[in-house]
Amino acid sequence: MQTPFEILGVPDNTTDEKIKKAYLQKIRQYPPEQNPEQFQIVRTAFEAIKTQPQRLKYQLFHSEVPSIDTLAEHILQAGTPHHLTKEIFTKTLLDSFHKS
Amino acid sequence: MSKKKKVPINSLVSPQKAAEFLAKGKYKEATDAYKKLLKTEQKQEWQDGLATAYLLRAKSLAEKGMFKEAVVLWENRANLCDDKELFEQYIHWLIVAGYHSRAINLLDNSSADLSKTALQQLMVQFGILFFEGNAEVINAISQDAPLVKHYAIIEQALIAYYQDDRQICEEYLNQIPFRSPYRDFCLLLKALLVIDYNQNSANDFLLKIPATSPYASFAKLILLSIEPYSIELLEKLASLNQLEQDFINCIKGWDKQQFKAIIAVKKAINNATDKNILEILINNQQAFGTEYAQHSCMAILPSYKDGIKLYERTFAVLSEFDKNRIMALHYEQQERLFVAKKYWHICVEILKQNRKPNSLKIALILRHQVEILKKHGEFLSKEYVPEFLVESLDFDPTDKECYLNLIDWYKQNHEEKDYYNWAEVAVKKLPKNSEILFVAMKAATARKSFKKALKYAITLLKVDPINVKARNIARASHIAHAHKLLKTGKYPLARKELEKAAQFEQATKQTGIIQINQGLLELQEQGFIKPIKGRLSAKLRTQALKSISSKQLKDIIQQHPQAIELLRTGLKLAGEGILGQFQLIVTCKKQNLDTTKIYPLVVESKSFSNKSVQYEVLELVNLINAYVEDGIDFLYDAVEQMKEQLQTIVKNKLAKDDLLSLCQCMKRLEHHKLLEKFATHGLKSWKQQPALIFYQIYGIVKGDVWCLSDNQLDKLHAAADEAEEQGDKRTAIMIATFVERMYGGDIFPDNPFENLPDEVVEEMEIIVANMEETQGKIDPKKMKEIINKLEKLGIEIPDEIPHK
């Protein structure tokens, strides 16, 4: 499971306003009628950290061990794509062809 | 040394054996066997066998990527047969084995032997060789062939792609005709163009590439970069070679550390302990991101405190506050709340050193302990819950939830003085908060401070104009004040109060209470009734009812027409049947008036119970429950006065759910007689109904668990089992809770410190935790102290205990 901060894509030291903005963005991305499960996850995350005392509470008492699946999901998240060079592209294409 | 005896060539192999090798897929052995057989005799059957063995072995080697060997075997077979079985495969093997000119020659000379599809397929394969810049192939193919002409466009598209010029790339790709040998390649490149921002489209492009296409493997590799997480995906990624990893790294924007972390995670998937997870995060912190790794490791420490050292070596030395916070959370997870409390206390003390910026943190820690105590340690909560909540308000005095919790705690624990006081404090602090106003209003009503209740209700109605409870309390407060005035004979003022109360009734939802009160006021003012002192016995009540003759009744009605009219209207609005009757009884009782004098005036004696309909039972139950909530204490008597009507309704067959609600209500009022009667009656219709069995027995033993006979206890156990089986958890729990009273209801059955005073338990738990933390090195002074305490309590300490 991701942390509420990760779900909303905000840093730990964020503000109420930024959290609200991130939440609204996310629910536009996952409207409840189209993606109810994801919407619920976003909603729960928002409810957990929407105010400063709630964030402080989360930081003080949160002790949920991240599951191995969480770790896997986190590590599989995309970064900023690199430039694909001709060399890598061609070599990989030919390698896959020879393996087929 | 003796010479080896010469064995005849075919002595070790039989045709059956050769055929068996072939059937079992042992192609090498089959080849050898047929060769040996053919040396003895050139039989067609054995030649065919050898040809088959060559072909199948060639296929099997090609599947393992041994294309050169496959080519040789196919050619061996071609020497034995004229047909060109797997010819297109053979050309494919030639291509991938690097024998390009042989492949091109064959294609030129034998195109007639190949189907159109096979030919196209081989063209696609040659097309791939163009990407390699294979001069042998490029020069061998006619410059007019689509393979060459289209490649020129593809090359331009690729240049644009490498330069990140998506639009130009797409324009070139659109020039490639549908039947081009580069069709599948176009799909690949289109997918790569959109993969960063539209994974669904990328997925659609890639899925259009057929599984038989030479580009299928490449498409599968690209698909891995957009596949959602699964263990299978992790396994596939972990098995990629370096080249494939580099390719995926580019598409996903990963660095080289990412695959190291993926492999570590994959390895731990079936053995994920807290320790493993901590180590994976620490060893791959670059891949996870230092902030994420540190944050996640911090969350692991309470359940794996041995990781603290590794954490500190990797990230930073933990502050004293954090160390104690981790220990507190650690013991909380183990439900060792006394020890957790000790660590939280240290945390609070640390924070108090710089109180102002840490006020909220302190308050949150104190409130957190309350939550934990409520969740796990009911026996501790009595002492600490109010203490922690009150203290937390010193640090954060505006927390609504905290006030509500505190007020509720005092209310639930019947500590009336603190309940009323804290409701007052809360409303002073948060005078416009509707929830606070609501509890303050309830508290004021409970302490019969009706003026205050009215004040809060009016404020609440300003904040929340449709709040029904506020309306009810405002109305009830005016009525209560009217009752006070009636006691001193201030009838006009009381009348005014009732008029004010009427303003809080909704025109469409009149309860009849106002009219009943107004009627009673008139009768009191006219001297027909007066409040009685003490209780009127049931016998006297019956006598009073019987003592009024019909002539007297008529006279009275004629003398007080307005009062009678008001009472009758009130009863009608209240529901006429049992509801009206009940309201009348309660209203009379509130003013200590004798109901029996009023009854005959407004109630047609014979038909009263018949007017009551079954649905009213549920409303009556709700009404009684609402009165219980308001703290009215004469409800047992009020119900007692209506028992005949209630019994008639029950006898006229009540729906099961309504009967169960009624039984539950009787249990709440501790009206054991009626409870037993209703349950017994219900059991006639719903035999063996677990809840009814319970209510019947509960009524018989008058709610005293110690009066249960063995037979009754057995019946209750059976009923609980039956309820469980029927999925009626509520009844099962209700029975269990009752029966458990017999066994004392131990919360911590394995608690070794059972029956010891709390302070000793607290101290002992802390000492045990200290011993664990210091691996047995306990402060001798402390040990002696606790031993002394135990001895004072009369607990015998064995001689083997050190420091004794």
XYZ file of C-alpha atoms in Angstrom, chain B residues 309-759:
451
model
C 21.159 0.455 14.407
C 21.160 -0.304 10.685
C 18.784 2.599 10.115
C 21.025 4.978 12.027
C 24.119 3.776 10.168
C 22.361 4.321 6.847
C 20.362 7.473 7.298
C 20.856 9.467 10.442
C 21.028 9.050 14.191
C 17.506 9.045 15.598
C 16.556 11.761 18.029
C 15.724 10.748 21.584
C 12.132 11.620 20.815
C 11.995 9.336 17.785
C 13.696 6.478 19.626
C 11.121 6.633 22.378
C 8.294 7.082 19.898
C 9.414 3.926 18.074
C 9.593 2.003 21.355
C 6.120 3.203 22.313
C 4.697 2.082 18.981
C 6.583 -1.205 19.315
C 4.964 -2.010 22.652
C 1.602 -0.836 21.414
C 1.813 -3.369 18.622
C 2.472 -6.007 21.251
C -0.457 -4.695 23.285
C 1.854 -4.060 26.260
C 0.171 -0.806 26.997
C 1.802 0.023 30.306
C 5.229 -0.103 28.713
C 3.991 1.854 25.689
C 2.582 4.426 28.087
C 5.977 4.766 29.753
C 7.636 5.557 26.403
C 4.903 7.981 25.374
C 5.377 9.712 28.705
C 9.082 10.159 27.919
C 8.136 11.519 24.473
C 5.787 14.044 26.032
C 8.430 15.096 28.550
C 10.950 15.641 25.736
C 8.446 17.728 23.794
C 7.527 19.733 26.866
C 11.106 21.061 26.943
C 10.077 23.188 23.993
C 6.409 23.382 24.698
C 5.092 26.056 22.378
C 5.961 24.591 18.980
C 5.261 21.079 20.247
C 1.869 21.670 21.835
C -0.104 19.995 19.100
C 2.241 16.994 19.048
C 1.820 16.551 22.807
C -1.952 16.770 22.519
C -1.963 14.270 19.680
C 0.173 11.797 21.643
C -2.121 12.013 24.641
C -5.205 11.518 22.452
C -3.539 8.707 20.569
C -3.053 6.862 23.848
C -6.758 7.237 24.538
C -7.575 5.684 21.174
C -5.253 2.772 21.872
C -6.578 2.284 25.398
C -10.128 2.244 24.113
C -9.159 -0.255 21.454
C -7.084 -2.666 23.490
C -7.130 -1.992 27.160
C -10.584 -1.475 28.505
C -9.469 -2.174 32.040
C -6.915 0.615 31.834
C -9.158 3.153 30.226
C -11.084 4.021 33.377
C -8.057 5.521 34.966
C -6.251 7.104 32.050
C -8.803 8.129 29.421
C -10.133 11.245 31.155
C -6.673 12.095 32.493
C -5.089 12.045 29.016
C -7.981 13.849 27.360
C -8.103 16.594 29.962
C -4.325 17.048 29.791
C -4.401 17.157 25.998
C -6.838 20.071 26.144
C -4.206 22.060 28.010
C -2.046 21.828 24.910
C -4.724 22.083 22.249
C -7.907 23.554 23.745
C -9.926 23.799 20.529
C -10.209 20.171 19.510
C -13.883 19.393 19.103
C -13.440 15.618 18.963
C -11.530 15.653 22.219
C -14.337 17.479 24.024
C -16.903 15.137 22.544
C -14.862 12.097 23.613
C -14.353 13.418 27.090
C -18.001 14.362 27.587
C -19.128 11.026 26.223
C -16.685 9.178 28.472
C -18.020 10.874 31.605
C -21.576 10.277 30.454
C -20.995 6.590 29.761
C -19.261 6.163 33.107
C -22.065 7.942 34.965
C -19.757 10.632 36.301
C -22.506 13.220 36.115
C -20.660 16.144 37.668
C -17.780 15.973 35.203
C -20.192 15.235 32.364
C -22.103 18.463 32.995
C -18.974 20.504 33.710
C -17.124 19.474 30.559
C -20.196 20.060 28.424
C -20.200 23.618 29.795
C -16.462 24.068 29.209
C -16.782 22.763 25.656
C -19.651 25.036 24.749
C -17.801 28.027 26.158
C -14.767 27.144 24.048
C -16.685 26.278 20.877
C -19.986 28.154 21.211
C -21.029 27.848 17.586
C -20.156 24.239 16.964
C -23.328 22.262 16.308
C -21.991 18.961 17.730
C -20.806 20.651 20.914
C -24.058 22.570 21.225
C -25.921 19.331 20.804
C -24.098 17.494 23.619
C -24.300 20.569 25.840
C -28.028 20.694 25.198
C -28.352 17.007 26.100
C -26.277 17.459 29.237
C -28.341 20.453 30.333
C -31.526 18.456 29.768
C -30.116 15.534 31.753
C -29.371 17.799 34.713
C -32.848 19.325 34.320
C -31.344 22.697 33.575
C -34.025 23.481 31.053
C -33.235 27.158 30.601
C -29.716 26.283 29.554
C -30.923 23.451 27.352
C -33.303 25.883 25.684
C -30.545 28.452 25.196
C -28.299 25.857 23.533
C -31.173 24.510 21.445
C -31.986 27.991 20.155
C -28.318 28.663 19.318
C -28.121 25.291 17.633
C -31.208 26.049 15.575
C -29.534 29.246 14.393
C -26.561 27.179 13.208
C -28.647 24.273 11.983
C -32.283 25.360 11.464
C -33.542 21.891 10.550
C -32.077 20.098 13.533
C -35.014 18.002 14.756
C -33.432 17.099 18.086
C -32.794 20.768 18.864
C -36.442 21.502 18.133
C -37.530 18.630 20.372
C -35.291 19.766 23.195
C -36.412 23.377 22.860
C -40.005 22.198 23.012
C -39.286 19.824 25.894
C -37.485 22.605 27.786
C -40.462 24.925 27.503
C -42.763 22.100 28.611
C -40.490 21.277 31.540
C -40.479 24.924 32.555
C -44.264 24.960 32.285
C -44.351 21.953 34.638
C -42.256 23.878 37.169
C -44.667 26.805 36.963
C -47.667 24.484 37.349
C -46.242 23.140 40.607
C -46.506 26.637 42.073
C -49.895 27.305 40.510
C -48.655 29.895 37.984
C -51.120 28.768 35.355
C -51.052 31.807 32.994
C -47.243 31.701 32.850
C -47.325 27.964 32.298
C -49.830 28.468 29.492
C -47.448 30.944 27.854
C -44.593 28.448 28.127
C -46.719 25.816 26.415
C -47.521 28.307 23.658
C -43.783 28.856 23.207
C -43.265 25.106 23.149
C -45.855 24.857 20.377
C -43.706 27.128 18.216
C -41.131 24.359 18.035
C -43.600 21.841 16.657
C -43.720 21.318 12.949
C -47.252 21.838 11.651
C -47.099 18.605 9.688
C -45.575 16.552 12.484
C -47.500 17.433 15.595
C -46.848 15.032 18.425
C -49.906 15.860 20.543
C -47.726 16.482 23.598
C -48.538 20.205 23.655
C -52.280 19.575 23.534
C -52.069 16.885 26.234
C -50.144 19.283 28.451
C -52.562 22.105 27.713
C -55.500 19.854 28.577
C -53.876 18.804 31.840
C -53.114 22.439 32.665
C -56.761 23.356 32.230
C -57.890 20.479 34.450
C -55.416 21.518 37.151
C -56.414 25.148 36.973
C -60.062 24.158 37.229
C -59.173 22.059 40.274
C -60.215 18.739 38.767
C -56.811 17.172 39.407
C -53.832 17.882 41.594
C -50.363 16.410 41.709
C -50.303 13.420 44.057
C -47.693 12.779 46.691
C -45.983 9.421 46.504
C -46.911 6.526 44.224
C -50.415 5.322 43.525
C -50.621 1.558 43.880
C -52.024 -0.596 41.105
C -54.925 -1.594 43.363
C -55.883 2.001 44.008
C -55.582 2.763 40.317
C -58.061 0.018 39.440
C -60.413 1.176 42.176
C -60.206 4.732 40.915
C -61.052 3.633 37.415
C -64.022 1.601 38.558
C -65.249 4.252 40.964
C -66.364 6.680 38.245
C -69.889 6.015 37.090
C -70.952 6.886 33.572
C -73.177 9.695 34.874
C -70.275 11.234 36.791
C -68.154 10.918 33.693
C -70.701 12.716 31.592
C -70.910 15.543 34.147
C -67.156 15.957 34.274
C -66.931 16.064 30.494
C -69.605 18.731 30.418
C -67.817 20.765 33.088
C -64.435 20.756 31.325
C -65.206 20.739 27.616
C -62.118 22.686 26.532
C -59.702 20.525 28.550
C -61.301 17.317 27.314
C -61.160 18.544 23.745
C -57.460 19.395 24.089
C -56.681 15.995 25.607
C -58.601 14.138 22.927
C -56.860 16.155 20.186
C -53.512 15.435 21.816
C -54.206 11.728 21.961
C -55.353 11.703 18.366
C -52.201 13.488 17.208
C -50.025 11.205 19.318
C -51.435 8.158 17.600
C -54.692 7.365 19.411
C -53.839 3.779 20.311
C -50.985 2.718 22.531
C -48.837 5.642 21.436
C -51.356 8.236 22.617
C -51.979 6.300 25.765
C -48.288 6.076 26.503
C -47.753 9.806 25.893
C -50.632 10.585 28.245
C -49.201 8.324 30.962
C -45.705 9.805 30.630
C -47.014 13.386 30.612
C -49.123 12.715 33.711
C -46.226 11.036 35.469
C -43.926 13.939 34.724
C -46.333 16.139 36.677
C -47.182 13.499 39.269
C -50.808 13.442 38.157
C -53.046 10.448 38.641
C -53.587 8.968 35.191
C -56.585 6.962 36.311
C -58.601 10.137 36.790
C -57.814 11.308 33.290
C -58.184 7.984 31.463
C -61.945 7.622 31.565
C -62.390 11.162 30.310
C -60.573 10.642 27.076
C -60.432 6.915 26.470
C -63.242 4.688 25.404
C -62.456 1.890 27.843
C -63.475 -1.156 25.816
C -61.975 -0.446 22.489
C -58.666 1.054 23.506
C -56.442 -1.866 22.737
C -58.301 -2.691 19.568
C -57.494 0.712 18.161
C -53.825 -0.053 18.439
C -52.347 -1.433 15.332
C -49.236 -3.513 15.086
C -47.077 -0.881 13.409
C -47.499 1.269 16.482
C -45.474 -1.220 18.472
C -42.311 -0.262 16.681
C -43.056 3.430 17.166
C -43.747 2.785 20.837
C -40.397 1.007 21.169
C -38.687 4.011 19.553
C -40.528 6.365 21.872
C -39.554 4.369 24.970
C -35.930 4.231 23.802
C -35.943 8.007 23.257
C -37.295 8.524 26.787
C -34.627 6.186 28.177
C -32.006 8.311 26.410
C -33.504 11.404 28.016
C -33.013 9.784 31.399
C -36.689 9.372 32.312
C -36.803 6.923 35.183
C -40.469 5.976 35.522
C -40.785 4.122 32.244
C -41.155 0.752 33.959
C -44.276 2.039 35.735
C -45.586 3.654 32.549
C -45.281 0.351 30.696
C -46.766 -1.502 33.637
C -49.904 0.620 33.253
C -50.192 -0.475 29.640
C -49.341 -4.114 30.029
C -52.836 -5.396 29.207
C -52.946 -3.509 25.930
C -49.470 -4.654 25.032
C -50.295 -8.268 25.813
C -53.396 -8.069 23.618
C -51.351 -6.733 20.712
C -48.770 -9.481 21.130
C -51.506 -12.116 21.283
C -53.021 -10.743 18.051
C -49.847 -11.908 16.392
C -47.042 -9.487 15.900
C -44.408 -9.670 13.159
C -41.302 -11.465 14.413
C -39.000 -8.458 14.083
C -41.452 -6.210 15.924
C -41.791 -8.744 18.713
C -38.000 -8.990 19.015
C -37.746 -5.184 19.207
C -40.411 -5.139 21.891
C -38.581 -7.853 23.861
C -35.339 -5.945 23.589
C -37.104 -2.841 24.866
C -38.555 -4.762 27.821
C -35.091 -6.107 28.595
C -33.759 -2.571 28.569
C -36.460 -1.495 31.018
C -35.782 -4.661 33.045
C -39.512 -5.482 32.817
C -38.831 -9.189 33.271
C -42.433 -10.296 33.609
C -43.558 -8.843 30.309
C -40.320 -9.925 28.674
C -40.912 -13.533 29.693
C -44.551 -13.398 28.583
C -43.795 -11.873 25.182
C -40.931 -14.283 24.510
C -42.994 -17.293 25.601
C -45.798 -16.209 23.337
C -43.398 -15.681 20.449
C -41.901 -19.145 20.911
C -45.303 -20.624 20.134
C -45.034 -19.236 16.616
C -41.263 -19.298 16.133
C -40.101 -22.391 17.954
C -36.423 -22.566 18.879
C -35.838 -18.940 17.836
C -32.515 -18.241 19.639
C -33.240 -14.633 20.601
C -36.679 -15.532 21.976
C -35.205 -18.440 23.957
C -32.718 -16.015 25.466
C -35.362 -13.388 26.276
C -37.604 -16.007 27.852
C -34.843 -17.335 30.105
C -33.572 -13.823 30.847
C -37.090 -12.878 31.942
C -37.478 -15.997 34.097
C -34.169 -15.473 35.936
C -34.851 -11.716 36.110
C -31.593 -10.920 34.373
C -29.587 -12.589 37.146
C -27.047 -14.935 35.612
C -26.539 -16.682 38.960
C -30.169 -17.841 38.949
C -29.636 -19.880 35.786
C -30.281 -23.604 36.184
C -28.047 -26.101 34.390
C -30.859 -26.783 31.990
C -31.316 -23.093 31.217
C -27.576 -22.670 30.750
C -27.532 -25.588 28.306
C -30.452 -24.063 26.443
C -28.631 -20.729 26.199
C -25.480 -22.384 24.874
C -27.535 -24.241 22.294
C -29.369 -21.034 21.339
C -26.040 -19.186 20.947
C -24.750 -21.956 18.678
C -27.943 -21.902 16.663
C -27.774 -18.102 16.327
C -24.173 -18.378 15.153
C -25.200 -20.996 12.618
C -28.018 -18.783 11.359
C -25.568 -15.909 10.989
C -27.350 -13.985 13.762
C -24.183 -12.654 15.368
C -26.030 -10.057 17.405
C -28.001 -12.681 19.327
C -24.943 -14.910 19.700
C -22.995 -12.014 21.231
C -25.947 -10.993 23.423
C -26.171 -14.512 24.877
C -22.396 -14.827 25.248
C -22.157 -11.465 27.009
C -24.842 -12.510 29.479
C -23.419 -15.961 30.168
C -19.864 -14.628 30.428
C -20.893 -12.610 33.461
C -20.863 -15.946 35.240
C -17.215 -16.448 34.387
C -16.072 -12.959 35.166
C -15.375 -11.916 31.532
C -11.595 -11.813 31.659
C -10.167 -9.490 29.009
C -6.639 -10.815 29.227
C -7.019 -14.483 30.090
C -3.288 -15.119 29.877
C -2.350 -12.110 31.911
C 0.196 -13.394 34.442
C -0.396 -10.351 36.622
C -4.084 -11.026 36.943
C -5.722 -9.822 40.151
C -2.798 -7.574 41.032
C -3.375 -3.868 41.558
C -2.908 -1.779 38.380
C 0.122 0.110 39.655
